[in-house]
XYZ file of C-alpha atoms in Angstrom:
736
model
C -23.951 166.907 -3.229
C -26.258 165.248 -5.427
C -24.879 161.810 -4.145
C -25.996 162.629 -0.561
C -29.393 163.707 -2.039
C -29.684 160.689 -3.575
C -28.562 158.880 -0.331
C -31.416 161.109 1.108
C -34.028 160.373 -1.301
C -33.805 156.488 -0.908
C -33.310 156.547 3.185
C -37.019 158.305 2.501
C -38.969 155.810 -0.184
C -37.497 152.756 2.443
C -38.610 155.116 5.694
C -42.197 154.325 4.326
C -41.437 151.075 3.360
C -40.784 149.791 6.614
C -42.457 152.623 9.180
C -45.573 150.735 10.903
C -48.298 152.928 11.982
C -47.278 154.749 15.129
C -48.032 154.114 19.185
C -49.552 156.574 20.861
C -47.772 157.891 23.326
C -48.897 158.170 26.968
C -47.192 159.282 29.837
C -47.463 157.510 33.219
C -47.259 159.842 35.962
C -46.493 158.472 39.730
C -46.811 154.668 38.205
C -50.665 155.383 36.614
C -51.776 155.550 33.831
C -55.578 156.780 32.691
C -57.114 155.445 29.558
C -60.676 156.646 30.060
C -59.898 158.046 26.254
C -58.872 155.422 24.664
C -60.052 153.709 21.561
C -58.157 150.393 21.517
C -59.428 149.625 17.330
C -58.887 153.226 16.746
C -55.467 153.431 17.900
C -54.521 149.491 17.989
C -51.407 150.299 20.065
C -50.010 152.237 22.816
C -47.044 153.162 24.568
C -47.225 152.791 28.364
C -43.715 155.015 29.782
C -43.394 158.056 32.350
C -43.022 157.417 35.796
C -43.200 153.839 37.466
C -43.575 152.184 40.981
C -40.135 150.515 41.616
C -39.128 148.270 44.332
C -35.609 147.729 44.619
C -34.346 144.970 46.303
C -37.572 143.549 46.654
C -40.204 141.157 44.413
C -43.485 142.568 45.097
C -46.330 140.385 44.185
C -49.659 141.893 43.910
C -51.141 141.602 47.237
C -48.013 143.240 48.719
C -48.385 146.437 46.280
C -51.996 146.862 46.339
C -52.298 146.852 50.262
C -49.757 149.619 50.751
C -50.432 153.131 48.739
C -48.620 153.899 45.829
C -46.752 157.046 47.894
C -44.955 154.334 49.503
C -42.498 153.125 46.676
C -40.398 155.941 44.570
C -40.827 157.024 41.283
C -38.618 155.071 38.555
C -38.454 156.446 34.191
C -39.165 153.751 32.414
C -37.616 153.484 29.381
C -34.783 153.918 30.913
C -31.488 152.134 32.725
C -32.125 152.034 36.927
C -28.851 152.663 37.567
C -29.536 156.661 35.767
C -28.842 159.503 38.793
C -32.309 160.716 38.028
C -33.975 157.425 39.023
C -31.636 157.783 42.099
C -33.263 160.588 43.596
C -34.304 159.352 47.191
C -33.160 155.986 46.980
C -31.224 155.036 50.476
C -28.295 154.679 48.457
C -26.838 154.712 44.224
C -28.241 151.480 43.047
C -25.223 148.978 41.098
C -25.805 147.697 37.867
C -26.355 144.157 39.501
C -29.981 143.425 41.603
C -33.458 143.329 41.856
C -36.201 144.861 41.935
C -39.864 145.401 40.785
C -42.003 147.855 38.501
C -45.109 148.684 38.116
C -47.709 150.655 37.041
C -51.855 150.672 36.778
C -53.544 151.445 34.214
C -56.972 152.736 34.557
C -59.551 152.354 31.866
C -62.871 154.000 33.889
C -66.031 153.870 32.937
C -65.366 152.474 29.508
C -64.037 148.643 30.416
C -63.461 147.616 26.565
C -65.646 144.448 27.130
C -65.905 144.261 23.151
C -62.629 144.915 22.503
C -61.149 142.507 20.614
C -57.654 140.412 22.388
C -54.996 142.182 23.690
C -51.735 142.307 24.385
C -48.947 144.072 26.544
C -45.418 143.287 24.634
C -42.273 144.547 27.053
C -38.695 144.602 24.948
C -35.054 145.488 26.333
C -35.960 143.825 29.579
C -32.612 143.067 31.427
C -31.873 140.973 31.924
C -34.328 138.303 33.634
C -38.225 139.285 34.207
C -41.691 137.795 35.591
C -43.831 140.372 34.028
C -48.270 139.388 34.818
C -51.537 141.309 34.380
C -53.630 141.562 37.119
C -57.613 142.851 37.321
C -57.206 144.348 40.109
C -61.357 144.354 40.893
C -61.359 140.764 40.444
C -57.347 140.142 42.084
C -57.146 137.822 39.188
C -53.933 137.212 37.479
C -54.702 137.469 33.233
C -51.416 137.413 32.084
C -48.047 136.198 32.717
C -44.939 135.889 30.718
C -41.770 135.192 31.789
C -38.201 135.595 29.710
C -35.405 134.096 31.487
C -35.719 133.052 34.897
C -35.218 136.319 37.438
C -33.729 135.437 40.506
C -32.209 137.596 43.850
C -29.320 136.118 42.956
C -26.324 135.462 40.279
C -26.696 131.209 40.414
C -29.927 130.837 40.138
C -30.737 133.397 37.692
C -30.937 132.762 33.720
C -30.621 135.884 31.785
C -31.983 136.926 28.029
C -31.978 140.444 25.785
C -32.960 139.542 23.279
C -36.664 137.990 23.909
C -40.086 139.869 24.404
C -41.854 139.636 26.831
C -46.054 139.337 25.518
C -48.541 139.191 27.330
C -52.293 138.405 25.881
C -55.420 137.479 27.650
C -58.977 138.018 26.524
C -62.546 139.410 27.647
C -61.580 142.396 29.341
C -64.315 143.038 31.688
C -62.416 144.984 33.819
C -61.980 149.016 35.129
C -58.701 149.097 36.340
C -55.267 146.647 35.579
C -51.804 146.148 37.542
C -48.702 145.209 35.480
C -46.032 144.085 37.891
C -42.453 143.322 36.308
C -40.295 141.812 38.639
C -36.906 141.727 37.208
C -32.927 140.936 38.330
C -30.470 141.603 36.296
C -26.386 139.855 37.941
C -24.883 139.563 33.879
C -25.352 142.934 32.396
C -24.457 146.473 32.584
C -27.454 147.769 31.132
C -30.336 146.931 34.044
C -33.933 147.386 33.475
C -36.689 148.553 31.269
C -34.900 149.865 28.424
C -37.744 149.912 25.888
C -41.385 151.423 26.729
C -43.890 148.130 26.822
C -46.709 149.132 24.345
C -50.246 147.225 24.328
C -52.528 146.859 21.789
C -54.647 144.245 19.963
C -52.913 141.035 20.241
C -53.534 141.011 15.808
C -51.406 144.385 15.519
C -48.971 143.525 18.066
C -48.528 139.213 16.796
C -47.981 140.814 13.238
C -45.356 142.931 14.485
C -43.766 140.955 16.263
C -43.950 137.743 13.073
C -42.602 140.593 10.786
C -39.866 141.868 13.367
C -38.877 137.779 12.930
C -39.048 137.503 9.465
C -37.155 140.328 8.153
C -34.678 138.899 11.321
C -34.429 135.456 9.392
C -34.824 137.100 6.510
C -31.885 139.170 6.807
C -29.939 136.217 8.223
C -30.352 133.561 5.668
C -30.106 136.361 2.648
C -26.091 137.509 4.328
C -25.615 134.237 4.961
C -25.867 132.859 1.235
C -24.067 136.138 0.165
C -21.334 134.552 1.908
C -21.249 131.061 1.218
C -21.505 132.368 -2.380
C -18.366 134.942 -2.131
C -16.757 132.434 -0.586
C -17.273 130.084 -3.732
C -15.698 132.669 -5.735
C -13.233 132.854 -3.406
C -12.313 129.211 -4.032
C -12.431 129.494 -7.435
C -9.870 131.473 -7.810
C -7.345 131.681 -4.584
C -5.831 135.019 -5.508
C -9.352 137.314 -5.121
C -8.853 138.737 -1.671
C -12.455 140.636 -2.516
C -14.361 138.238 -2.213
C -12.970 136.554 0.698
C -13.100 139.851 2.734
C -16.603 140.001 1.135
C -17.980 137.330 2.563
C -16.139 137.612 6.381
C -18.516 140.810 6.741
C -21.923 139.609 4.976
C -20.916 136.338 7.577
C -20.358 138.224 10.430
C -23.422 141.145 10.700
C -25.270 137.629 9.955
C -24.564 136.617 12.813
C -24.581 139.874 14.474
C -28.464 140.057 13.021
C -29.257 136.558 14.406
C -28.080 137.608 17.873
C -29.834 140.760 17.704
C -32.765 139.647 16.306
C -33.883 136.871 20.080
C -33.474 134.031 17.293
C -30.089 132.809 18.843
C -31.219 133.246 22.482
C -35.149 131.512 21.847
C -33.822 128.402 20.277
C -30.804 127.304 22.806
C -31.542 126.185 26.539
C -32.753 128.259 28.756
C -31.212 125.973 31.420
C -27.655 126.334 30.623
C -26.549 128.746 32.883
C -23.588 130.048 29.913
C -26.272 130.966 27.036
C -26.957 134.363 28.523
C -22.699 134.775 28.441
C -21.372 132.970 25.589
C -24.761 135.104 23.073
C -23.454 138.626 24.411
C -19.869 137.638 24.438
C -20.833 137.061 20.152
C -23.046 140.086 19.788
C -20.629 142.338 21.545
C -17.081 140.484 19.975
C -19.485 140.605 16.742
C -18.694 144.682 16.741
C -15.007 145.134 16.561
C -15.214 141.896 13.894
C -17.622 144.067 11.763
C -15.463 146.967 11.828
C -12.451 144.974 11.426
C -13.888 142.901 7.918
C -14.849 146.414 6.737
C -11.096 147.168 6.778
C -10.426 144.310 5.161
C -12.790 144.803 2.439
C -12.536 148.439 1.573
C -8.776 147.569 1.943
C -8.918 145.151 -0.868
C -11.295 147.060 -2.906
C -9.299 150.129 -3.095
C -5.734 150.117 -1.771
C -4.059 153.137 -0.020
C -0.931 152.885 2.063
C -2.438 155.420 4.331
C -5.520 153.364 4.694
C -3.613 150.222 5.293
C -1.939 152.186 8.140
C -5.039 152.966 9.741
C -6.425 149.439 9.312
C -3.479 148.109 11.167
C -3.306 150.594 14.177
C -7.256 151.429 14.718
C -8.975 148.363 13.113
C -6.918 145.756 13.912
C -4.891 146.625 17.720
C -7.355 148.381 18.773
C -10.321 146.066 17.388
C -7.827 142.857 19.003
C -7.876 144.762 22.564
C -11.753 144.677 22.630
C -12.206 141.094 21.332
C -9.911 139.656 23.875
C -11.972 141.710 26.213
C -14.672 139.598 25.465
C -13.261 136.252 25.461
C -11.738 136.634 28.598
C -14.056 139.115 30.541
C -17.400 138.477 32.295
C -20.116 139.725 30.481
C -20.597 142.154 32.775
C -17.375 143.646 32.668
C -16.957 144.199 28.914
C -21.112 145.305 28.557
C -19.842 148.080 31.111
C -17.345 149.150 27.972
C -20.082 149.844 25.391
C -18.327 153.100 25.200
C -15.392 152.255 23.811
C -17.115 149.500 21.310
C -19.416 152.440 20.206
C -15.673 154.636 19.729
C -14.461 151.820 17.941
C -17.271 151.574 15.415
C -17.867 155.185 15.103
C -14.666 156.355 13.732
C -13.953 153.044 11.702
C -17.042 153.892 9.953
C -16.579 157.409 9.394
C -12.874 156.350 8.840
C -14.566 153.538 5.979
C -16.178 156.732 4.099
C -13.307 158.623 4.061
C -11.063 156.510 2.677
C -14.515 155.638 -0.210
C -14.829 159.365 -0.549
C -10.564 159.543 -1.661
C -11.295 156.563 -4.138
C -14.098 158.808 -5.594
C -11.994 161.801 -5.621
C -9.129 159.621 -7.239
C -11.680 158.709 -9.978
C -11.756 154.741 -8.923
C -13.669 152.364 -10.494
C -17.252 152.076 -8.797
C -16.386 154.222 -6.156
C -19.657 156.071 -6.209
C -21.634 153.864 -5.687
C -19.705 152.371 -2.852
C -20.494 155.529 -1.647
C -23.533 155.671 -2.503
C -24.633 152.512 -0.283
C -22.231 153.507 2.569
C -23.896 156.530 3.124
C -27.235 154.653 3.028
C -26.188 152.413 5.423
C -25.211 155.269 7.839
C -27.789 157.443 6.802
C -30.700 153.653 8.252
C -28.461 152.824 10.987
C -28.552 156.974 12.429
C -32.549 156.709 11.297
C -33.040 153.842 14.171
C -30.931 154.863 16.645
C -32.965 158.487 16.641
C -35.993 156.481 16.037
C -35.761 153.953 18.661
C -34.583 156.984 20.949
C -38.106 158.201 19.975
C -36.965 161.158 17.980
C -38.691 160.659 14.707
C -41.249 159.046 14.085
C -40.292 157.143 11.048
C -39.818 153.592 11.331
C -36.776 150.923 11.071
C -34.624 150.985 7.515
C -31.411 150.022 8.742
C -31.607 146.175 8.163
C -33.094 146.979 4.159
C -30.407 150.362 3.487
C -27.596 147.790 4.684
C -29.553 145.197 1.987
C -29.492 147.306 -0.346
C -25.356 147.465 0.252
C -25.287 144.373 0.482
C -26.512 143.983 -2.729
C -24.779 146.735 -4.481
C -21.639 145.027 -3.378
C -22.514 141.582 -4.694
C -22.931 143.904 -8.023
C -19.583 145.187 -7.855
C -17.538 142.001 -6.752
C -19.645 139.683 -9.393
C -19.103 142.545 -12.133
C -15.312 142.789 -11.766
C -15.161 139.179 -11.057
C -16.285 138.634 -14.773
C -14.232 141.302 -15.748
C -11.494 138.792 -14.298
C -12.988 135.518 -16.093
C -12.627 137.736 -19.576
C -9.359 138.371 -19.146
C -8.680 135.179 -17.798
C -10.558 133.675 -21.317
C -8.702 136.771 -23.684
C -5.633 135.706 -21.874
C -5.785 131.830 -22.390
C -6.726 132.388 -26.451
C -3.011 134.504 -26.968
C -1.633 131.921 -24.777
C -3.007 129.238 -27.018
C -1.837 131.039 -30.041
C 1.598 131.745 -28.438
C 1.834 127.526 -28.360
C 0.794 127.076 -31.518
C 3.225 129.828 -33.109
C 5.941 127.598 -29.892
C 4.977 124.207 -31.968
C 5.631 125.722 -35.586
C 8.708 126.611 -33.922
C 10.025 123.726 -32.339
C 9.529 121.176 -35.804
C 12.111 124.016 -37.351
C 14.489 123.095 -34.559
C 14.308 119.663 -34.438
C 15.962 119.697 -37.918
C 18.685 121.335 -36.825
C 18.580 120.035 -33.114
C 20.675 116.419 -34.704
C 23.710 118.515 -36.048
C 23.935 120.901 -33.313
C 24.922 117.260 -30.644
C 27.798 116.629 -33.215
C 29.103 120.509 -32.284
C 27.968 120.388 -28.570
C 30.252 117.077 -28.220
C 32.804 119.025 -30.237
C 32.271 121.996 -27.786
C 31.916 119.705 -24.618
C 35.415 118.107 -25.198
C 37.594 121.564 -26.639
C 35.341 122.637 -23.007
C 37.646 119.749 -21.243
C 40.644 120.587 -22.968
C 40.908 124.083 -22.402
C 39.956 123.056 -18.392
C 43.059 120.798 -18.399
C 45.221 123.760 -20.295
C 44.530 125.897 -18.097
C 45.088 123.942 -15.044
C 48.973 123.210 -16.853
C 49.492 126.835 -16.638
C 48.588 127.391 -13.509
C 50.608 124.632 -12.267
C 53.702 126.145 -14.335
C 53.526 129.365 -13.083
C 53.608 127.972 -9.550
C 56.680 125.058 -10.386
C 59.105 127.465 -9.033
C 57.511 128.804 -5.463
C 56.414 124.989 -5.468
C 60.515 123.905 -5.782
C 61.304 126.052 -3.318
C 58.849 124.489 -0.811
C 60.219 121.104 -1.698
C 64.355 122.549 -1.457
C 64.321 123.233 2.351
C 62.697 119.600 3.845
C 65.088 118.123 1.098
C 68.225 120.186 2.992
C 66.787 119.573 6.406
C 67.202 115.372 5.289
C 70.687 115.718 3.943
C 71.864 117.922 7.060
C 69.991 115.712 9.449
C 71.869 112.433 7.871
C 75.659 113.636 7.619
C 74.656 114.895 11.583
C 73.488 111.452 12.757
C 76.357 109.774 11.026
C 78.921 112.021 12.978
C 77.376 111.557 16.198
C 77.029 107.359 16.145
C 80.859 107.713 15.341
C 81.428 109.967 18.366
C 79.291 107.490 20.149
C 81.726 104.228 18.798
C 84.783 106.357 19.735
C 83.721 106.942 23.405
C 82.038 103.349 23.898
C 85.687 101.837 22.685
C 86.741 103.458 25.449
C 84.668 103.324 28.538
C 86.366 100.638 30.524
C 84.351 100.397 33.702
C 80.986 101.667 34.892
C 81.933 102.729 37.828
C 84.632 104.441 37.305
C 84.259 108.146 37.039
C 85.513 108.827 33.593
C 83.370 106.171 32.575
C 80.395 107.728 33.879
C 81.302 110.925 31.847
C 81.675 108.960 28.928
C 77.671 107.951 29.032
C 76.589 111.417 30.400
C 78.203 112.514 26.798
C 76.256 109.813 25.048
C 72.895 110.515 26.791
C 73.584 114.293 25.145
C 74.550 112.943 21.453
C 71.131 110.663 21.564
C 69.177 113.759 22.448
C 70.306 115.669 19.820
C 70.302 112.604 17.833
C 66.630 112.171 18.461
C 66.058 116.519 17.398
C 67.268 115.789 14.351
C 65.353 112.371 13.411
C 62.021 115.013 14.511
C 62.957 117.671 11.974
C 63.576 114.603 9.397
C 60.202 113.318 9.640
C 58.409 116.752 9.583
C 60.859 117.410 6.282
C 59.938 114.305 5.236
C 55.984 114.929 6.434
C 55.973 118.357 3.861
C 57.204 116.788 1.178
C 54.616 114.330 1.368
C 51.333 116.878 1.289
C 53.359 118.839 -1.381
C 53.281 115.402 -3.915
C 49.690 114.703 -2.840
C 48.433 118.583 -3.578
C 50.261 118.622 -7.106
C 49.458 115.450 -7.583
C 45.679 115.828 -6.911
C 45.381 119.124 -8.330
C 46.575 117.596 -11.523
C 44.299 114.509 -12.320
C 41.457 114.775 -14.151
C 38.163 113.317 -12.785
C 35.991 111.004 -15.380
C 33.260 111.033 -12.814
C 31.597 112.940 -9.652
C 32.427 112.427 -6.204
C 30.099 111.915 -3.636
C 29.670 113.326 -0.030
C 32.832 115.056 -0.683
C 34.495 117.886 2.244
C 35.987 120.776 1.413
C 38.335 120.985 4.439
C 40.825 118.586 2.506
C 40.442 120.277 -0.515
C 40.889 123.312 1.211
C 43.878 122.251 2.550
C 45.197 121.426 -0.904
C 44.888 124.556 -2.258
C 46.709 126.122 0.097
C 49.977 124.021 0.122
C 49.907 124.200 -3.336
C 49.799 128.642 -3.501
C 51.421 128.453 -0.140
C 55.320 130.058 -2.055
C 52.143 133.030 -2.507
C 50.228 132.713 1.025
C 53.242 132.680 3.826
C 53.262 135.744 4.023
C 49.152 136.769 4.530
C 47.344 135.847 7.480
C 44.706 133.256 6.602
C 42.005 132.108 8.343
C 39.378 128.965 7.504
C 36.032 129.025 8.794
C 34.637 125.309 7.394
C 33.078 123.777 10.891
C 29.041 124.786 9.164
C 30.049 123.432 5.496
C 27.901 120.226 4.802
C 29.065 117.703 2.560
C 28.585 117.880 -1.452
C 28.900 115.920 -4.571
C 31.309 117.445 -7.367
C 34.665 116.552 -9.078
C 36.925 117.164 -7.194
C 39.910 118.267 -9.109
C 37.900 121.074 -10.715
C 36.658 122.580 -7.255
C 40.407 122.449 -5.850
C 40.984 124.449 -9.455
C 38.510 127.138 -8.925
C 39.707 127.372 -5.147
C 43.135 127.350 -6.462
C 42.636 130.016 -9.431
C 40.266 132.578 -6.568
C 43.061 132.322 -3.812
C 45.454 132.737 -5.868
C 43.816 136.084 -7.428
C 42.711 137.135 -3.607
C 46.889 137.063 -2.800
C 47.727 138.364 -5.458
C 45.669 141.561 -4.683
C 46.771 141.976 -1.016
C 50.382 141.260 -2.471
C 50.135 144.724 -4.473
C 48.540 146.715 -1.885
C 51.585 145.697 0.283
C 54.020 146.390 -2.104
C 52.194 149.973 -2.309
C 51.697 150.612 1.386
C 55.521 149.553 2.072
C 56.598 151.933 -1.130
C 54.091 154.590 1.164
C 55.664 153.248 4.402
C 52.858 152.285 6.063
C 51.768 150.011 8.152
C 49.488 146.749 6.264
C 49.245 142.759 7.175
C 47.461 141.522 4.573
C 43.889 139.070 4.984
C 42.730 136.630 3.327
C 39.430 134.896 4.644
C 37.650 131.924 3.712
C 34.136 130.666 4.983
C 32.806 127.395 4.066
C 28.823 127.257 5.264
C 25.459 125.598 4.656
C 22.671 127.916 2.582
C 20.072 127.241 0.971
C 19.051 128.734 -2.864
C 16.044 128.511 -4.586
C 14.499 125.464 -1.971
C 17.858 123.527 -2.759
C 20.144 122.616 -0.386
C 23.582 124.544 -1.401
C 27.848 124.614 -0.327
C 28.374 128.045 -0.398
C 32.115 129.324 -0.270
C 32.907 132.491 -0.030
C 36.504 134.680 0.027
C 37.391 137.581 1.157
C 40.518 139.651 1.094
C 41.532 143.251 2.228
C 42.793 144.480 -0.473
C 41.706 147.292 -2.736
C 38.780 145.414 -4.197
C 36.891 144.933 -7.418
C 35.447 148.107 -9.430
C 32.176 148.127 -10.283
C 32.587 148.789 -14.257
C 35.048 146.081 -14.196
C 33.151 143.036 -12.213
C 31.827 142.162 -15.645
C 33.964 142.098 -17.455
C 36.345 140.077 -15.392
C 33.998 137.255 -16.804
C 34.900 137.618 -20.244
C 37.783 135.756 -22.113
C 40.816 137.780 -22.119
C 39.938 140.042 -20.497
C 42.993 140.503 -16.945
C 44.012 143.089 -14.590
C 47.204 141.423 -14.067
C 50.957 142.828 -16.231
C 51.883 141.485 -19.234
C 52.942 137.549 -18.578
C 51.280 137.374 -14.903
C 47.977 136.734 -16.176
C 46.418 135.261 -19.516
C 42.460 136.192 -19.256
C 41.731 132.661 -18.389
C 40.678 131.881 -15.107
C 38.064 133.202 -14.739
C 36.280 132.670 -17.607
C 36.960 128.376 -16.813
C 35.804 128.614 -13.052
C 32.718 130.050 -14.119
C 32.220 126.876 -16.821
C 33.038 124.806 -14.030
C 30.908 126.136 -11.230
C 27.631 126.615 -13.910
C 28.457 122.927 -15.266
C 28.082 121.739 -11.021
C 24.167 123.499 -11.325
C 25.992 126.682 -8.556
C 26.661 130.268 -9.767
C 28.783 133.099 -8.818
C 28.932 136.387 -6.923
C 31.423 139.552 -6.950
C 30.502 141.769 -3.761
C 32.325 143.900 -0.979
C 34.098 141.814 1.624
C 32.381 142.756 5.028
C 34.369 140.849 6.994
C 37.892 142.445 5.405
C 36.247 145.574 3.583
C 38.317 144.242 0.284
C 36.649 141.716 -2.210
C 34.597 138.724 -1.699
C 33.726 135.852 -4.202
C 30.895 133.719 -3.272
C 30.317 130.477 -5.030
C 27.564 128.521 -4.077
C 27.566 124.292 -5.271
C 24.667 121.915 -5.245
C 25.083 119.500 -2.538
C 23.442 116.854 -4.121
C 24.195 116.019 -7.803
C 23.044 117.700 -10.905
C 22.680 116.168 -14.004
C 24.856 119.001 -15.586
C 27.938 118.475 -13.152
């Protein structure tokens, strides 16, 4: 409550600063105004509102108007739109937004001809959207002054509209007792046609000062906002993570653009001969309304982050605001000005949301939230005052620009304070970091003495590590030798049997050939048939011999590659040949297991071939042991179970580095979470005594890490058991 009282008191003070001498209001009736009692020196300006005369669809000149009785023409309210209901009473048909017509009003000065009055001016604001304003001396039938705003026309192609430019007509040595004000007005591009503000008649000196003050205020507000926007943009460039400065710079820039548009300065600077100037000005003016809301959401969201407010920002601020922006960009000025209520609704709800957000920040005792609320409420009160003053409900003056500047200055002070605090924190952090560096330097000096001794120890560790890897490899080969011997025995027997059978068939052929005497003899034909049959069988056996020989060669090659020691890494290795050799070596373990391979997406890599083979042998062998254990248990329970292993090799990216990703899946029982870390420790094994040493996993971890990779143990999403996945860089590393 105290905060609201402070805001109201500031508004009253600034109202006094921004107010001007109130205009005297003289109501026009039936197109006439009696100014016989007006003393220009005592009351410098008067507003000419009320019932003017209006001719729809016609551009009337002085002589046409003067020749016909006033009752010939209809009355129209000023200020108002010519489409308002009360302005259409008595009209032949309801008027549309687009069209043209003539407003006129007679001023009766009576016996007081104001000969001694200084120079007078008529200022007409908000003539939508192109107008020709003339002041005529009725008795002498001469024109005293004229002002053309835009180019009024009968059609849209020739019209050049202006919305925020004032029509000013000045004249001297007034000796007439009756004046006629004529406003020829056309509109083909805007949804609010007509005279939207009451014209004012008064002393030129007073009117000129008011116009100059309006221009100075508009230019001053624009300049201040632009400078503040650039200043906070520079602050953001110095600290790129300071989103508050960036969003505030955006807010100030959007409001600055709107100020230069609504003050009429932009329309006065652009070329009137270009047909798209009004469309561009209108589009930018209406575009700033949702952009102000969006920038406000961005700024207050960065100032006091909140999940609910962030949701409102995305849905209402960005969502509905984006729709309004698209409407401005892709619709005509006539279309989006008809939707002014949508813009007002978006602005009103956005303001209520922002105020509620700041009130909540005050409730949560956020930093400087009271000042933010004070400045925000001041802006709302200021623009509410301006709206009521523009509609002649109150007589105070325009104070919105002043209060908004106060809001900008308060927010700038808040951001500057945060920025200064950030610099203080940075300085403190730099001091702490410098002290840390000094301490680290002292520690490095101490460690230099230990490095020389560690180098020798490291060399010994590397040698021992290589020996341990070779020892584990020999241990694995020793466990697999029985199975390998069994695999070799089969092909050997095939060769022996085939050789003996070939010998017998050769002897039979030789015997039969000795009995052949005559090819045309039936017996000779029979011998020939037998000969062909024997040859066919011999060929079949020869093929079996060749198959056995190939298998023996594959096993021999796999054992040889697995047992060798690579002195240096090899380049452009393929994983598929290494995987094939591994499955050959593990043939005795995997012959009852359904094994699948997916390696079509595997990239080439660099590493020690034999060590990668050792990793695959160990991991696939463990998977085979796991599914075999489950198969035996399921068999005892009488359950049907098919052991499965899936081996996948794909390209992957980790830490911005291209990797070869290899994963081994099985449909066993999986690895419990509580032992996943333990199985990587030396001498820990879950296998029975005599079947595992507990050195396999630690050694393959060391091999993978020496290649610059890593290993992960998870549950298999494909087969339901365990999944052991490791990555190896495709490019060589210094550790390899």
